[in-house]
XYZ file of C-alpha atoms in Angstrom:
476
model
C 0.000 0.000 0.000
C 1.064 3.589 -0.440
C 3.681 4.760 2.079
C 3.438 1.221 3.531
C 0.358 2.086 5.548
C -1.989 -0.842 5.998
C -5.666 -0.169 6.685
C -7.984 -2.937 7.877
C -11.751 -2.483 7.664
C -13.733 -4.672 10.046
C -17.487 -4.981 9.471
C -18.446 -6.561 12.792
C -21.542 -7.605 14.723
C -22.734 -4.134 15.666
C -20.059 -1.714 14.481
C -17.602 -0.892 11.732
C -13.964 -0.519 12.782
C -10.901 0.705 10.892
C -7.285 0.340 11.954
C -4.341 2.113 10.317
C -1.008 0.399 10.871
C 2.523 0.104 9.583
C 5.266 -2.479 9.705
C 7.527 -1.962 12.699
C 10.462 -4.354 13.089
C 8.808 -7.726 13.828
C 5.400 -6.336 14.683
C 2.732 -3.797 13.801
C 2.589 -0.165 14.868
C -0.987 1.153 15.047
C -1.169 4.859 14.296
C -4.921 5.424 14.109
C -8.330 3.825 14.622
C -11.983 4.564 13.955
C -15.203 2.937 15.106
C -18.882 3.597 14.405
C -21.761 1.672 15.947
C -24.562 0.894 13.531
C -27.722 -1.184 13.117
C -26.760 -1.801 9.495
C -24.663 -4.881 10.267
C -25.422 -8.132 12.020
C -23.049 -11.025 12.735
C -20.476 -9.588 10.372
C -22.783 -9.231 7.372
C -24.664 -6.300 5.881
C -28.377 -6.093 6.545
C -28.915 -2.422 5.620
C -26.757 -1.206 2.740
C -27.220 2.531 3.285
C -26.653 2.418 7.048
C -23.518 0.328 6.614
C -22.126 2.593 3.891
C -22.675 5.628 6.105
C -20.973 3.854 9.014
C -17.984 3.003 6.800
C -17.654 6.618 5.662
C -17.855 7.856 9.256
C -15.365 5.249 10.502
C -12.863 6.049 7.751
C -13.135 9.757 8.539
C -12.326 9.073 12.200
C -9.395 6.834 11.273
C -7.977 9.461 8.896
C -8.173 12.152 11.563
C -6.613 10.009 14.302
C -3.804 8.693 12.090
C -3.137 11.762 9.950
C -3.110 9.482 6.898
C -5.284 10.185 3.857
C -5.961 6.667 2.560
C -8.387 5.149 0.089
C -7.205 1.512 0.010
C -8.202 -1.093 2.591
C -7.982 -4.755 3.466
C -11.498 -6.033 4.098
C -11.970 -8.491 6.952
C -14.691 -11.120 6.666
C -16.101 -13.248 9.520
C -15.767 -17.021 9.798
C -19.548 -17.525 9.877
C -20.666 -19.558 6.886
C -17.131 -20.248 5.671
C -15.886 -23.590 4.396
C -12.320 -24.827 4.837
C -10.613 -27.074 2.288
C -7.054 -28.124 1.550
C -5.260 -28.518 -1.781
C -1.779 -29.071 -3.223
C 0.171 -27.585 -6.130
C 3.654 -28.094 -7.536
C 6.005 -26.364 -9.961
C 8.571 -28.521 -11.796
C 11.973 -27.090 -12.733
C 13.259 -30.016 -14.840
C 16.749 -30.100 -13.377
C 17.434 -26.394 -13.899
C 18.843 -24.588 -10.865
C 16.239 -21.979 -9.913
C 16.134 -19.402 -7.149
C 12.625 -19.370 -5.701
C 10.932 -15.976 -5.472
C 7.549 -14.501 -4.674
C 6.312 -15.023 -8.238
C 6.621 -18.801 -7.919
C 4.642 -18.760 -4.654
C 2.001 -16.432 -6.036
C 1.542 -18.511 -9.196
C 0.936 -21.684 -7.191
C -1.540 -20.053 -4.806
C -3.360 -18.405 -7.703
C -3.535 -21.722 -9.576
C -5.204 -23.281 -6.546
C -7.576 -20.309 -6.291
C -8.661 -20.630 -9.925
C -9.029 -24.400 -9.679
C -11.672 -24.162 -6.956
C -14.872 -23.186 -8.731
C -18.255 -23.433 -7.058
C -21.486 -21.825 -8.191
C -22.448 -20.311 -4.840
C -19.071 -20.030 -3.104
C -16.156 -17.649 -3.519
C -12.552 -18.237 -2.545
C -11.695 -15.644 0.088
C -8.153 -16.674 0.967
C -5.635 -19.264 -0.162
C -2.902 -19.550 2.454
C 0.182 -21.796 2.507
C 0.337 -24.512 5.152
C 3.886 -25.547 4.218
C 6.269 -25.726 1.255
C 8.705 -28.403 0.107
C 11.811 -27.607 -1.952
C 12.897 -30.572 -4.137
C 10.717 -32.769 -1.898
C 13.359 -32.693 0.841
C 11.820 -31.052 3.909
C 9.022 -28.711 4.935
C 9.695 -24.963 5.079
C 7.447 -22.004 5.866
C 9.030 -19.530 3.404
C 11.120 -20.904 0.493
C 12.120 -17.551 -1.032
C 15.819 -17.267 -2.037
C 16.284 -21.038 -1.709
C 17.683 -22.933 -4.719
C 15.727 -25.772 -6.294
C 16.448 -28.049 -9.234
C 13.442 -30.342 -9.295
C 10.309 -28.821 -7.784
C 8.548 -26.469 -5.404
C 5.519 -27.955 -3.663
C 2.868 -26.227 -1.540
C 0.122 -27.573 0.682
C -2.476 -24.831 1.051
C -5.676 -24.106 2.899
C -8.659 -22.623 1.062
C -11.396 -20.585 2.723
C -14.653 -20.194 0.809
C -17.666 -18.068 1.645
C -20.986 -17.078 0.133
C -20.429 -15.239 -3.137
C -23.411 -12.980 -2.469
C -22.174 -11.972 0.990
C -18.698 -11.164 -0.337
C -19.833 -9.245 -3.396
C -22.236 -7.115 -1.356
C -19.549 -6.358 1.235
C -17.041 -5.293 -1.420
C -19.693 -3.262 -3.259
C -20.664 -1.429 -0.062
C -17.030 -0.609 0.752
C -16.334 0.630 -2.769
C -19.463 2.786 -2.784
C -18.086 4.395 0.363
C -15.200 5.646 -1.807
C -12.613 2.983 -0.959
C -10.648 0.437 -2.967
C -10.527 -3.115 -1.616
C -6.979 -4.396 -2.084
C -7.639 -7.837 -0.667
C -10.009 -9.774 1.552
C -8.916 -11.779 4.605
C -10.865 -14.171 6.771
C -10.757 -14.114 10.548
C -9.881 -17.791 10.303
C -6.441 -16.799 8.975
C -6.143 -13.559 10.937
C -6.497 -15.142 14.376
C -3.127 -16.862 13.986
C -1.600 -13.419 14.648
C -3.393 -13.260 18.007
C -1.383 -16.256 19.182
C 2.275 -16.240 20.187
C 4.790 -18.304 18.208
C 4.754 -21.086 20.781
C 0.949 -21.125 21.022
C 0.434 -21.409 17.270
C 3.144 -24.068 16.993
C 2.062 -26.286 19.905
C -1.648 -25.994 19.199
C -3.720 -23.055 20.426
C -7.369 -22.005 20.279
C -8.553 -18.431 19.790
C -12.118 -17.683 20.949
C -13.384 -14.279 19.799
C -16.627 -13.338 21.578
C -18.311 -10.443 19.822
C -21.696 -8.742 20.101
C -23.783 -11.332 18.246
C -21.177 -13.838 17.120
C -18.543 -16.050 18.727
C -15.779 -17.200 16.382
C -12.950 -19.607 17.059
C -10.012 -21.251 15.366
C -7.553 -24.000 16.254
C -3.976 -23.588 15.030
C -1.146 -26.096 15.188
C 2.323 -26.246 13.631
C 1.907 -22.660 12.534
C -1.317 -22.969 10.588
C -5.117 -23.184 10.802
C -6.519 -26.665 11.332
C -10.204 -25.950 11.928
C -12.491 -23.008 12.651
C -16.107 -22.236 13.286
C -18.653 -19.818 14.699
C -21.651 -19.709 17.016
C -24.556 -17.241 16.648
C -24.259 -15.959 20.213
C -22.358 -13.179 21.948
C -22.514 -10.268 24.357
C -25.934 -9.183 23.089
C -27.424 -12.438 24.390
C -26.002 -11.795 27.855
C -27.710 -8.400 27.852
C -31.027 -9.976 26.844
C -30.627 -12.623 29.559
C -30.130 -9.944 32.206
C -33.048 -7.922 30.871
C -35.409 -10.892 31.131
C -34.076 -12.175 34.435
C -34.495 -8.831 36.209
C -37.429 -7.397 34.231
C -35.384 -4.375 33.205
C -34.753 -2.533 29.943
C -32.076 -3.590 27.498
C -30.350 -0.231 27.979
C -30.196 -0.656 31.754
C -29.076 -4.269 31.434
C -26.272 -3.310 29.037
C -25.058 -0.541 31.317
C -25.134 -2.796 34.370
C -23.288 -5.522 32.468
C -20.454 -3.166 31.529
C -20.117 -1.611 34.978
C -20.788 -4.562 37.278
C -20.834 -7.707 35.134
C -18.721 -10.655 36.221
C -18.448 -13.989 34.407
C -17.306 -16.056 37.401
C -19.897 -16.396 40.149
C -17.461 -17.364 42.915
C -15.514 -14.106 42.583
C -18.411 -11.708 42.004
C -19.270 -9.231 44.757
C -22.199 -10.035 47.005
C -21.916 -6.680 48.793
C -22.265 -3.987 46.129
C -25.760 -2.824 45.261
C -27.016 -2.303 41.690
C -30.358 -0.551 41.144
C -32.324 -1.561 38.044
C -35.504 0.092 36.714
C -38.478 -2.170 35.984
C -40.123 -2.434 32.576
C -43.621 -2.554 34.060
C -43.244 0.711 35.953
C -42.801 -0.891 39.333
C -40.233 0.422 41.797
C -36.553 -0.128 41.050
C -35.088 -3.357 42.370
C -31.752 -3.827 44.088
C -29.461 -6.682 43.114
C -25.774 -7.522 43.568
C -23.062 -8.227 40.979
C -23.230 -11.849 42.158
C -26.914 -11.970 41.201
C -25.932 -10.803 37.718
C -23.033 -13.245 37.603
C -25.409 -16.122 38.152
C -26.940 -15.270 34.766
C -23.753 -14.272 32.948
C -21.813 -17.381 33.936
C -24.602 -19.632 32.707
C -24.512 -18.103 29.236
C -20.714 -18.001 29.017
C -20.418 -21.633 30.108
C -22.813 -22.578 27.334
C -20.684 -20.732 24.762
C -17.405 -22.267 25.903
C -18.843 -25.766 26.099
C -20.260 -25.502 22.588
C -16.812 -24.472 21.328
C -15.316 -27.470 23.142
C -17.955 -29.677 21.537
C -16.977 -28.565 18.024
C -13.300 -29.146 18.802
C -14.122 -32.646 20.027
C -16.097 -33.350 16.832
C -12.920 -32.505 14.927
C -10.862 -34.929 17.052
C -9.125 -32.081 18.895
C -8.861 -33.255 22.484
C -5.529 -31.737 23.470
C -4.702 -28.038 23.227
C -1.077 -27.848 24.300
C -0.733 -24.173 23.383
C -3.692 -23.145 25.522
C -6.801 -21.015 25.027
C -6.843 -17.314 24.140
C -10.073 -15.349 24.660
C -10.593 -12.007 22.932
C -13.329 -9.845 21.381
C -15.526 -7.172 22.932
C -17.173 -9.512 25.448
C -13.722 -10.460 26.781
C -13.875 -7.121 28.637
C -16.097 -8.841 31.209
C -14.412 -9.502 34.529
C -14.012 -13.178 35.361
C -13.789 -14.468 31.772
C -10.313 -15.887 32.345
C -11.215 -17.404 35.704
C -14.316 -19.068 34.265
C -12.341 -20.612 31.407
C -9.651 -21.790 33.823
C -12.377 -23.496 35.831
C -13.443 -25.419 32.699
C -10.100 -26.555 31.245
C -6.686 -27.595 32.498
C -4.646 -25.801 29.826
C -3.171 -22.321 30.011
C -5.704 -19.511 29.512
C -5.142 -15.849 28.729
C -7.254 -12.893 27.626
C -5.758 -11.142 24.613
C -5.754 -7.348 24.716
C -3.719 -5.638 21.959
C -0.734 -3.748 23.328
C -0.618 -1.155 20.542
C -1.165 2.399 21.726
C -4.632 3.694 20.879
C -6.089 0.235 20.263
C -5.773 -1.471 23.638
C -9.210 -3.055 23.516
C -9.955 -6.727 22.755
C -12.583 -5.700 20.192
C -9.746 -4.403 17.983
C -7.878 -7.738 17.999
C -9.399 -8.953 14.743
C -8.769 -5.728 12.815
C -5.150 -5.531 14.008
C -4.671 -9.170 13.039
C -5.965 -8.290 9.559
C -3.192 -5.702 9.240
C -0.704 -8.407 10.236
C -2.139 -10.731 7.573
C -1.724 -8.005 4.947
C 1.909 -7.487 5.877
C 2.588 -11.245 5.972
C 1.208 -11.865 2.481
C 2.904 -8.760 1.061
C 6.276 -10.017 2.236
C 5.624 -13.655 1.275
C 4.602 -12.744 -2.285
C 7.179 -9.923 -2.500
C 4.690 -7.175 -3.251
C 6.954 -5.051 -1.073
C 10.036 -5.707 1.031
C 10.061 -3.794 4.290
C 12.963 -3.778 6.746
C 11.166 -1.510 9.205
C 8.401 1.053 9.238
C 10.309 3.964 7.731
C 12.491 2.364 5.049
C 12.130 3.038 1.350
C 9.954 0.645 -0.623
C 11.654 -1.984 -2.748
C 8.823 -3.152 -4.971
C 9.703 -6.157 -7.057
C 6.332 -7.044 -8.551
C 5.519 -6.389 -12.178
C 2.196 -5.853 -13.871
C 0.581 -9.139 -14.851
C -1.505 -9.878 -17.894
C -5.167 -9.634 -17.081
C -6.885 -12.952 -17.463
C -10.586 -13.337 -16.971
C -11.893 -16.203 -14.906
C -15.017 -17.220 -13.091
C -13.533 -16.199 -9.761
C -14.741 -12.828 -8.516
C -11.558 -12.104 -6.578
C -9.134 -13.004 -9.364
C -9.867 -9.597 -10.863
C -9.403 -8.031 -7.445
C -6.118 -9.884 -7.033
C -4.785 -8.701 -10.426
C -5.978 -5.139 -9.770
C -3.961 -5.074 -6.572
C -0.812 -6.265 -8.373
C -1.201 -3.510 -10.944
C -1.763 -0.914 -8.225
C 1.401 -1.979 -6.396
C 3.379 -1.786 -9.650
C 1.947 1.653 -10.429
C 2.824 2.930 -6.928
C 6.393 1.725 -7.372
C 6.775 3.409 -10.776
C 5.445 6.681 -9.394
C 7.455 6.888 -6.334
C -10.419 -27.599 11.340
C -9.573 -30.118 9.265
C -12.730 -30.255 7.299
C -15.668 -27.977 6.979
C -16.143 -25.301 9.656
C -19.012 -25.797 12.003
C -21.640 -23.050 12.055
C -24.240 -23.957 14.643
C -27.376 -21.893 14.232
C -29.745 -23.783 16.500
C -29.979 -24.271 20.216
C -29.657 -20.617 21.227
C -33.219 -19.794 22.163
C -33.458 -17.148 24.842
C -33.568 -18.437 28.393
C -36.832 -18.260 30.295
C -36.606 -16.715 33.748
C -39.738 -17.339 35.741
C -40.293 -16.482 39.387
C -37.098 -14.438 39.594
C -38.764 -12.022 42.029
C -38.964 -14.791 44.614
C -35.277 -15.539 44.077
C -34.384 -11.899 44.560
C -36.342 -11.632 47.740
C -34.528 -14.663 49.161
C -31.077 -14.188 47.695
C -29.393 -14.206 51.122
C -30.802 -17.627 51.996
C -28.168 -19.550 50.040
C -27.253 -20.525 46.502
C -30.188 -19.719 44.217
C -29.188 -22.032 41.417
C -31.464 -24.911 40.585
C -30.008 -28.158 41.955
C -30.577 -30.011 38.718
C -28.952 -27.288 36.588
C -26.001 -27.031 38.956
C -25.433 -30.807 38.909
C -25.582 -30.891 35.112
C -23.232 -27.939 34.749
C -20.842 -29.468 37.280
C -20.852 -32.710 35.299
C -20.116 -30.858 32.054
C -17.295 -28.912 33.706
C -15.715 -32.145 34.874
C -16.162 -33.762 31.462
C -14.430 -30.984 29.538
C -11.766 -30.507 32.189
C -10.841 -34.177 31.721
C -11.121 -33.889 27.956
C -8.532 -31.137 27.677
C -6.112 -32.440 30.316
């Protein structure tokens, strides 16, 4: 991208976010962000075109002001929901001629795989290398500058999504006055949330958003499986609203200020006043009363993620669990997860100045994906954030194909060249059932007698205790 600024646009569950970053040594330096809440998006997809376009324009304006960068090119981030994961192989033969491998060889193989996967209702979002082999000798992660005489082989992952969803997202972004350079899936991006040891040993990222929980399992440096659940922080708010007969606005505010995901550590002393929807007098509850509801929902989410991992024969997560996303702001999230599994658990909060919120994790990871692919394919070579560009790509012949993003891919190559001249194993699981709202009857009686002992239903508590023990043993 121009001046080596990378801009990620994240169309999320209830907001549009933009992050402006640049390569800095071995990491990413974030120099500006923007965020606009909107009703135009839901679970990462567009449900109102005009509202979303307006939110994008507003978000970009904020990001330009905060970063001081006047940009018009972005990397678009797409959610995991509805995506399909496949794997494929490709090989280039050199016929005994000594050849130095460069970014063109890698790009040609990945593009061949992209064009080979043709489905009527699906679009290839990302083709990412799992590993390479030079002359069939050993696996490498980046073969550039190595010499080969026989062949270069790549095993690659392919992420496909609904063609309609992708085309509408790109159209909306472009009508907001932006150019989409490339599209990245959260399934690939989350690898940048993990540390090197976590992604090598086998780590799980769980991103809990407003209406969507996404997760991915990575091992030996690459994505193995991913999936999503149609539940998030919004459902916690609705649970609290129903349980305490209060408004959604009051429930959301109470959740942010007093919410705690781990019942045993929640305060039983502080008092929270909640207005009643039926006009009755305000009620007084404690953070522990709220935690009783919050923990129930969060346990359900975590256990459903564990269930999908088990379905994919993932029963050991040596690298541990990493929780992020907007709902990870809740107190007690880490403690609750630690109560469910035996592996290491941490909450990921970006450490970049100006973006130290877990809801920005995905967008920042998208910037990292952009930099990674740029360097792998040699679009640009960057030593650090302020070095001169050394662009080695050349304009490619335009070839039409049935793949919507092939044209996007070629357009990006031409743009880079112009800028230089001018200065789960298997299909992801997407569970859409089983998330009916909880029914909270006779809560007033519980509130009146909350000092008389544990309010939880004996049957529910026994079942939840059994499930805790089951999954704790599973991931030991």
